[in-house]
Tab-separated table of C-alpha atoms and ligand atoms in Angstrom:
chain	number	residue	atom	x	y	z
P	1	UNK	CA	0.000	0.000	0.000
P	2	UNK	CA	1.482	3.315	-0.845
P	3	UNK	CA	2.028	6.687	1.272
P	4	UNK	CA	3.168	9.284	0.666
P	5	UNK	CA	4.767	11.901	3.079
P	6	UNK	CA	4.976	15.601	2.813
P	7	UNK	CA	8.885	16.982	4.836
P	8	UNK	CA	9.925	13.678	5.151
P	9	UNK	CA	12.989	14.628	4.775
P	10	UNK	CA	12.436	15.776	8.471
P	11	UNK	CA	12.567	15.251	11.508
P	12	UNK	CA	9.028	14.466	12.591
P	13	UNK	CA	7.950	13.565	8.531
P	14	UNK	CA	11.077	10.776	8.704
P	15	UNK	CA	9.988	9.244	12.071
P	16	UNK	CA	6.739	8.614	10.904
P	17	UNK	CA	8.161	7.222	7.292
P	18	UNK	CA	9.991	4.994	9.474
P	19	UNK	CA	7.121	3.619	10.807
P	20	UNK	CA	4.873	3.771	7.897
P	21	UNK	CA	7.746	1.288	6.134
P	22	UNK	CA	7.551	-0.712	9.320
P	23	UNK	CA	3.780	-1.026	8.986
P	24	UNK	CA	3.941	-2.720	5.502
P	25	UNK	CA	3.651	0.916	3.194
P	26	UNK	CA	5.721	1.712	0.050
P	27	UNK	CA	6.786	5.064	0.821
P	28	UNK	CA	6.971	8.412	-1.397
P	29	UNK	CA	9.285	10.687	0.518
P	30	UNK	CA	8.796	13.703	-0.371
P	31	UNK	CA	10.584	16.715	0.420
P	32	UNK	CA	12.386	20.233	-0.836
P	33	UNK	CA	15.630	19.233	1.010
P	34	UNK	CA	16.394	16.310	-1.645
P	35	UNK	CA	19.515	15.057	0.135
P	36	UNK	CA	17.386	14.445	3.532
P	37	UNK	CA	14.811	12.477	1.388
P	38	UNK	CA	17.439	10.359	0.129
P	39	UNK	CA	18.735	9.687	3.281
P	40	UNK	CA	15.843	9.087	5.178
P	41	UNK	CA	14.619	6.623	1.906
P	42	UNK	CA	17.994	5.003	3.012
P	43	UNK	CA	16.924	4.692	6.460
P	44	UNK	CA	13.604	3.496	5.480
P	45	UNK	CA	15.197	0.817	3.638
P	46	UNK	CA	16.104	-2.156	6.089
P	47	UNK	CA	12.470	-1.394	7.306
P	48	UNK	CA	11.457	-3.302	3.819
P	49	UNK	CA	9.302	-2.464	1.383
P	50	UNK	CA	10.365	0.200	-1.501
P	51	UNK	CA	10.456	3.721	-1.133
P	52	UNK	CA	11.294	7.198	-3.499
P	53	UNK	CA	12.357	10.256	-2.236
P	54	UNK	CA	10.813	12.987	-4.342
P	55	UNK	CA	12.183	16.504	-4.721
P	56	UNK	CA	9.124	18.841	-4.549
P	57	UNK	CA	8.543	22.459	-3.703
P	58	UNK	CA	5.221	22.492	-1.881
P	59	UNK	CA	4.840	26.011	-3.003
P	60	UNK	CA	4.679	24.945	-6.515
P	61	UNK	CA	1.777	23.347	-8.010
P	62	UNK	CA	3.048	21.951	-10.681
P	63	UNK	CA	5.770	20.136	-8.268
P	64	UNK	CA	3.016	18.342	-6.180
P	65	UNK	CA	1.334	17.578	-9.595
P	66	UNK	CA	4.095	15.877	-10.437
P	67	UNK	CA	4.970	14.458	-7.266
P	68	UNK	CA	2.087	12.445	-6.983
P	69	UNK	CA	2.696	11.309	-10.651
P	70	UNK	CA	6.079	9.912	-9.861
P	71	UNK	CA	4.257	8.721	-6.779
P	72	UNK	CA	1.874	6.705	-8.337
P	73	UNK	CA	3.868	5.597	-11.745
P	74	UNK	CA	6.717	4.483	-8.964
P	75	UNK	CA	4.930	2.979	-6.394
P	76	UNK	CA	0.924	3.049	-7.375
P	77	UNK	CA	-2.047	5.288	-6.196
P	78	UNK	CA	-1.668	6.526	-2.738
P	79	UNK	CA	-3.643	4.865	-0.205
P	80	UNK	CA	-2.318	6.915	2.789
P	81	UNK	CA	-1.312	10.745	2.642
P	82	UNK	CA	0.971	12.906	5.565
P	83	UNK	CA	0.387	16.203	5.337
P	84	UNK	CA	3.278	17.236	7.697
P	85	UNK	CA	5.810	19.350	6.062
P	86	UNK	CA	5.533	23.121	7.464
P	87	UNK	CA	7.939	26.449	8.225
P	88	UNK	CA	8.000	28.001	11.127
P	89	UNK	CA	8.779	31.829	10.514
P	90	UNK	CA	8.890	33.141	14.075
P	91	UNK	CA	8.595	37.186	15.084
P	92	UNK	CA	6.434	39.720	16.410
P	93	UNK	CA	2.641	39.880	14.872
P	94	UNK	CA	3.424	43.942	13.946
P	95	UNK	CA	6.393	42.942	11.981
P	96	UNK	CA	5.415	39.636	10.069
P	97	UNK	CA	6.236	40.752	6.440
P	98	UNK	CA	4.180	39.881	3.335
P	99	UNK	CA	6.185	37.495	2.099
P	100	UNK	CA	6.369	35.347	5.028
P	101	UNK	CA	2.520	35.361	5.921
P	102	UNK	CA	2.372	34.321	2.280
P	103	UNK	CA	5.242	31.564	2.386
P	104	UNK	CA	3.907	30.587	5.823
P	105	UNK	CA	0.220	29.966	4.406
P	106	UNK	CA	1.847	28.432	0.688
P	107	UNK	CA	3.746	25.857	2.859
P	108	UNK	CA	1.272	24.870	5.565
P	109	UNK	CA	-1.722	25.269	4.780
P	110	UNK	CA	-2.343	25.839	0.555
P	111	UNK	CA	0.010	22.651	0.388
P	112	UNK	CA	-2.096	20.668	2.614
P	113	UNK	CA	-5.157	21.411	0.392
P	114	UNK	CA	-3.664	20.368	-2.880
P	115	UNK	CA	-2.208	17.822	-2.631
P	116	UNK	CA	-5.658	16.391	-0.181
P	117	UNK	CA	-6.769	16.695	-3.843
P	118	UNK	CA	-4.804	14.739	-5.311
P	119	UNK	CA	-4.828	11.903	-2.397
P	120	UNK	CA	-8.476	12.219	-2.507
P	121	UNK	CA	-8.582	11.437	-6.289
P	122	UNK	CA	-5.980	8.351	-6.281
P	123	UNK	CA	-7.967	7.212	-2.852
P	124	UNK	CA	-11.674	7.268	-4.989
P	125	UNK	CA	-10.151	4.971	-7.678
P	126	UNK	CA	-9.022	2.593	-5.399
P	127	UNK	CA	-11.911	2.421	-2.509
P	128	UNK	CA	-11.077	4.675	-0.096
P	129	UNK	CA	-7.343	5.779	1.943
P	130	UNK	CA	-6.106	7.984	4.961
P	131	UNK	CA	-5.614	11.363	4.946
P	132	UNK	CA	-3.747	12.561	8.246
P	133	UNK	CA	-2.584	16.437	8.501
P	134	UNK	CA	-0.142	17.006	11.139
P	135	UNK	CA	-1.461	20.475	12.800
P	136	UNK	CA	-0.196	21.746	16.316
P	137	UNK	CA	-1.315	22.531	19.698
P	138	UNK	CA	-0.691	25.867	19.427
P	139	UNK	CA	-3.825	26.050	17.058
P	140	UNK	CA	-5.792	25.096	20.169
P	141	UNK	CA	-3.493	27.010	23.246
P	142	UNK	CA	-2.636	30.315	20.598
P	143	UNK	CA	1.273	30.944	21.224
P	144	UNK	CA	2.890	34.267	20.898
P	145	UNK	CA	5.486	35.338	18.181
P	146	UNK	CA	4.765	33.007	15.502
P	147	UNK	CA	1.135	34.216	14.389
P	148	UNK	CA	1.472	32.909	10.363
P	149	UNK	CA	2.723	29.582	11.573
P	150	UNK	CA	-0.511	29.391	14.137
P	151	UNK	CA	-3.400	30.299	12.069
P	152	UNK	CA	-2.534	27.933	9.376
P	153	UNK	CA	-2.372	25.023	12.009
P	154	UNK	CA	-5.936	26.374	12.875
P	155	UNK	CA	-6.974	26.231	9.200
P	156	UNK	CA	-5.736	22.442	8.974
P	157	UNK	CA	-8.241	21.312	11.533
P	158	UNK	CA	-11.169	22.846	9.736
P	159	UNK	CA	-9.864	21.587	6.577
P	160	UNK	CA	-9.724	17.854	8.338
P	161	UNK	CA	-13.459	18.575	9.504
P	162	UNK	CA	-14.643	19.462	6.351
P	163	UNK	CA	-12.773	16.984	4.016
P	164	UNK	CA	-13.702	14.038	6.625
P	165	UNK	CA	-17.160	15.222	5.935
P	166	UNK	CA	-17.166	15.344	2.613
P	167	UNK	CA	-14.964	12.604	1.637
P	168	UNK	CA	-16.488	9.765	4.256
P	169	UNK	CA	-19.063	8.693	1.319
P	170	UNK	CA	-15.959	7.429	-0.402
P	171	UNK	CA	-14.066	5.957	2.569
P	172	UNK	CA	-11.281	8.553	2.822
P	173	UNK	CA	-10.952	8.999	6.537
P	174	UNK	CA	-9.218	12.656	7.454
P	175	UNK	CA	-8.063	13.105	11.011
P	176	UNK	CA	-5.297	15.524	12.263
P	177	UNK	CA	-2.971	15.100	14.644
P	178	UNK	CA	-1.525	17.847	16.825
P	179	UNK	CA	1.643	17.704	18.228
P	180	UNK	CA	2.799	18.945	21.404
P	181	UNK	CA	6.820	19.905	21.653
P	182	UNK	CA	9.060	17.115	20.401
P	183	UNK	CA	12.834	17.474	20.481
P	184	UNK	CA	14.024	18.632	16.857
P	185	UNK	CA	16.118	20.928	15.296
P	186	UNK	CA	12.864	23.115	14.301
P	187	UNK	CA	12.960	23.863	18.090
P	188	UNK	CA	16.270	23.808	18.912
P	189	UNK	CA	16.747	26.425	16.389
P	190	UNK	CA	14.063	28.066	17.398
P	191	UNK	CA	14.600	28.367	21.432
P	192	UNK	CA	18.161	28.996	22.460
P	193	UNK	CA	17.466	28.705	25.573
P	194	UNK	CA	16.478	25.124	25.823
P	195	UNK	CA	16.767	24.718	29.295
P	196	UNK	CA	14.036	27.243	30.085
P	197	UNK	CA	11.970	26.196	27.189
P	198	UNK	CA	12.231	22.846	28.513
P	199	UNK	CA	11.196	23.805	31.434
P	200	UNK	CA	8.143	24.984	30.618
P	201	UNK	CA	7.265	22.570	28.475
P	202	UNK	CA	7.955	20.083	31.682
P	203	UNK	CA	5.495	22.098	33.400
P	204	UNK	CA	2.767	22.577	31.095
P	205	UNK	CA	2.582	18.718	30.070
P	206	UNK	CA	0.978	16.365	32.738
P	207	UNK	CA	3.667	13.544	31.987
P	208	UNK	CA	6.659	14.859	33.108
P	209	UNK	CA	9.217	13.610	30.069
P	210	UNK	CA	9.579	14.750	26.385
P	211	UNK	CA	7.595	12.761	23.989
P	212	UNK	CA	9.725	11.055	21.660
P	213	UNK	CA	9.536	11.233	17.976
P	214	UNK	CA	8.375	7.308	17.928
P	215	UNK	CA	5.624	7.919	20.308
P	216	UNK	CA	4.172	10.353	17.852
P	217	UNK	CA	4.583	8.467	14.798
P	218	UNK	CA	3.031	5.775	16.439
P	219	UNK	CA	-0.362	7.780	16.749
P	220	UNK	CA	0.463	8.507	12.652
P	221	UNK	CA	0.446	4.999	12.175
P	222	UNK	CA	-2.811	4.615	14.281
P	223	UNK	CA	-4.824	6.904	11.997
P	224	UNK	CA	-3.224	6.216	8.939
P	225	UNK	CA	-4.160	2.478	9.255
P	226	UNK	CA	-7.007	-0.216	9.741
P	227	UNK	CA	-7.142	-0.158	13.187
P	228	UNK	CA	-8.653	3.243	13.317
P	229	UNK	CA	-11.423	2.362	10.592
P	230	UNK	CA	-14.853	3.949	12.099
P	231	UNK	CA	-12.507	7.120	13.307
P	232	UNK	CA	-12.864	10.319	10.979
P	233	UNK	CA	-12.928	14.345	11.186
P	234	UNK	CA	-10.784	14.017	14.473
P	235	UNK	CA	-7.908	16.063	15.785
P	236	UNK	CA	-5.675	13.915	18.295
P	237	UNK	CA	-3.561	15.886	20.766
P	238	UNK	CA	-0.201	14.284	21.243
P	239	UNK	CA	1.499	16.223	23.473
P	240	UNK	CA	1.509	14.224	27.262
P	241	UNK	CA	-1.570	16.124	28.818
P	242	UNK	CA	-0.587	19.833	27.728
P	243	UNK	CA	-4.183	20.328	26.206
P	244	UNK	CA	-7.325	18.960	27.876
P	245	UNK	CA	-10.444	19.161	26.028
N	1	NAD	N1	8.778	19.867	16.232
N	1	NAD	C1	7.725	19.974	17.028
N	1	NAD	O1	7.806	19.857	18.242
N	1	NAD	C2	6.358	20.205	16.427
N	1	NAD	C3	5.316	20.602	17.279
N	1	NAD	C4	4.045	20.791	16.742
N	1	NAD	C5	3.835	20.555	15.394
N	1	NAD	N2	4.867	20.163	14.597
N	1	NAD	C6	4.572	19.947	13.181
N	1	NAD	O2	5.228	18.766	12.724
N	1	NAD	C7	5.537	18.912	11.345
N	1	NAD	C8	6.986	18.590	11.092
N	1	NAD	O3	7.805	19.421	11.887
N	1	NAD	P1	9.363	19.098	12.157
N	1	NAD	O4	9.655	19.527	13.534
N	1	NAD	O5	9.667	17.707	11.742
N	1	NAD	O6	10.049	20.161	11.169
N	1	NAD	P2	11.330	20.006	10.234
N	1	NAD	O7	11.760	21.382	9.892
N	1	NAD	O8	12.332	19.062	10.857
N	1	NAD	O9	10.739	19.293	8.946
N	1	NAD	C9	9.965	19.990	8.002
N	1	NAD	C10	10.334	19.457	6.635
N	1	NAD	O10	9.509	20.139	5.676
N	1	NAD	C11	10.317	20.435	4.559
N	1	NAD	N3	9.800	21.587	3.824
N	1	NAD	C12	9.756	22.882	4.229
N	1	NAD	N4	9.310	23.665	3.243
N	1	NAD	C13	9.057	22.847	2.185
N	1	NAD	C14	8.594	23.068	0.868
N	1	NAD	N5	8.332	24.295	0.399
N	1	NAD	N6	8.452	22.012	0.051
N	1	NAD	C15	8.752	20.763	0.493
N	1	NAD	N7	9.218	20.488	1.715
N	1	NAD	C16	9.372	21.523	2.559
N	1	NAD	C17	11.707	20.731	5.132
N	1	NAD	O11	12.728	20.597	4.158
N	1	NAD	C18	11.801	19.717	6.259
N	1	NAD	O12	12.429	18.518	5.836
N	1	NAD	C19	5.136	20.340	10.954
N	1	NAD	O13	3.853	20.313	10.358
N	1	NAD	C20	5.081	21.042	12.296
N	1	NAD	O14	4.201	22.139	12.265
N	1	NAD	C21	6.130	20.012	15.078
């Protein structure tokens, strides 16, 4: 069964490839960063099955056009789509520039949408598939300083409510899941103070560890697969008790 999956390249996109090519999937690995695609398609490897890495700007159309084609001539219609690959332009909410809101919402959000689409299209000639966006918690807790990056995490949960609805007549399932702060170089970069960010993070969550990139990828797998059948339109927190409701 193929999937495909958006910044695999990274850190969160590659842990769940991992376990996708654990779980019996050909993988599409698809990714801007070409030489992290090919090495996590080398990782992926002694997993079994086959996998490509794909080179594809999200922000171009005509990229996740062809993705998908090399996708499907490669491995076969997708049966299971990641949405995960994002950027996180950080700043205050006076200062975000043009260009970035635009990037920001091109990336995360626009992306998400099209290529949906095209899952949605390969999934209907087959029987059905799994869509599963990876959001954020910040869509639900808001977060200060990276406004672009939250409101398109907000946008993918609506976009998982209304696909799920619309798509459930053919099968497609379209859940979300939303990730709480897992140690990557996104936030290392992005906190230089790690100590103190870790801190808080220690304090906010009600288990009092990090969650590890296999314990997400794990809930991934969950959605993206049989065992989660009757299970549609949802948005799964995974972020060890942070957000309760
Ligand atoms: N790291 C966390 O703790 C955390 C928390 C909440 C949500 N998330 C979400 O998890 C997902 C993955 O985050 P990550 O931490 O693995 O980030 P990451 O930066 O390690 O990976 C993102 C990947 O997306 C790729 N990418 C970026 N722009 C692209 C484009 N235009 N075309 C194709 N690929 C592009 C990058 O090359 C990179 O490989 C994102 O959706 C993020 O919002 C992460």
């Amino acid at each position: 069964m193929t999937a495909l999956v958006t910044g695999a390249g990274g850190a969160i996109g590659r842990g769940v490839a991992l376990r996708l090519a654990a779980d019996g999937h050909d993988l599409a690995v698809v990714d801007i960063d070409d030489a992290a695609a090919e090495e996590t398609v080398a990782m992926v490897a002694p997993a079994g099955g086959r996998a490509i890495a794909v080179r594809c700007d999200l922000r171009d159309e005509s990229d996740i056009t062809a993705a998908f084609a090399a996708a499907e001539r490669e491995l076969g219609p997708a049966r299971v789509l990641v949405n995960n690959a994002a950027v996180f332009p950080s700043g205050r909410f006076v200062d975000v520039t043009i260009a970035e809101l635009d990037d920001t919402i091109r990336v995360n959000q626009r992306a998400y949408f099209l290529c949906a689409q095209h899952a949605a299209r390969s999934m209907m000639s087959v029987g059905g598939g799994s869509i599963v966006n990876i959001a954020s918690i910040t869509w639900h807790g808001g977060w200060s300083e990276m406004s672009p990056y939250v409101a398109t995490k907000g946008a993918i949960v609506s976009l998982t409510r209304a696909l799920a609805t619309e798509l459930g007549e053919h099968e497609i399932r379209v859940n979300a899941v939303a990730p709480g702060a897992f140690p990557t170089a996104a936030e290392r970069a992005q906190h230089p103070d790690l100590e103190a960010y870790e801190t808080r993070i220690l304090e906010s969550q009600a288990l009092k560890r990090r969650g590890t990139l296999e314990e997400l990828a794990a809930v991934v797998s969950f959605l993206a697969g049989p065992e989660s059948s009757f299970v549609t339109g949802q948005t799964l927190n995974v972020d060890g008790g942070w957000i309760m409701s």
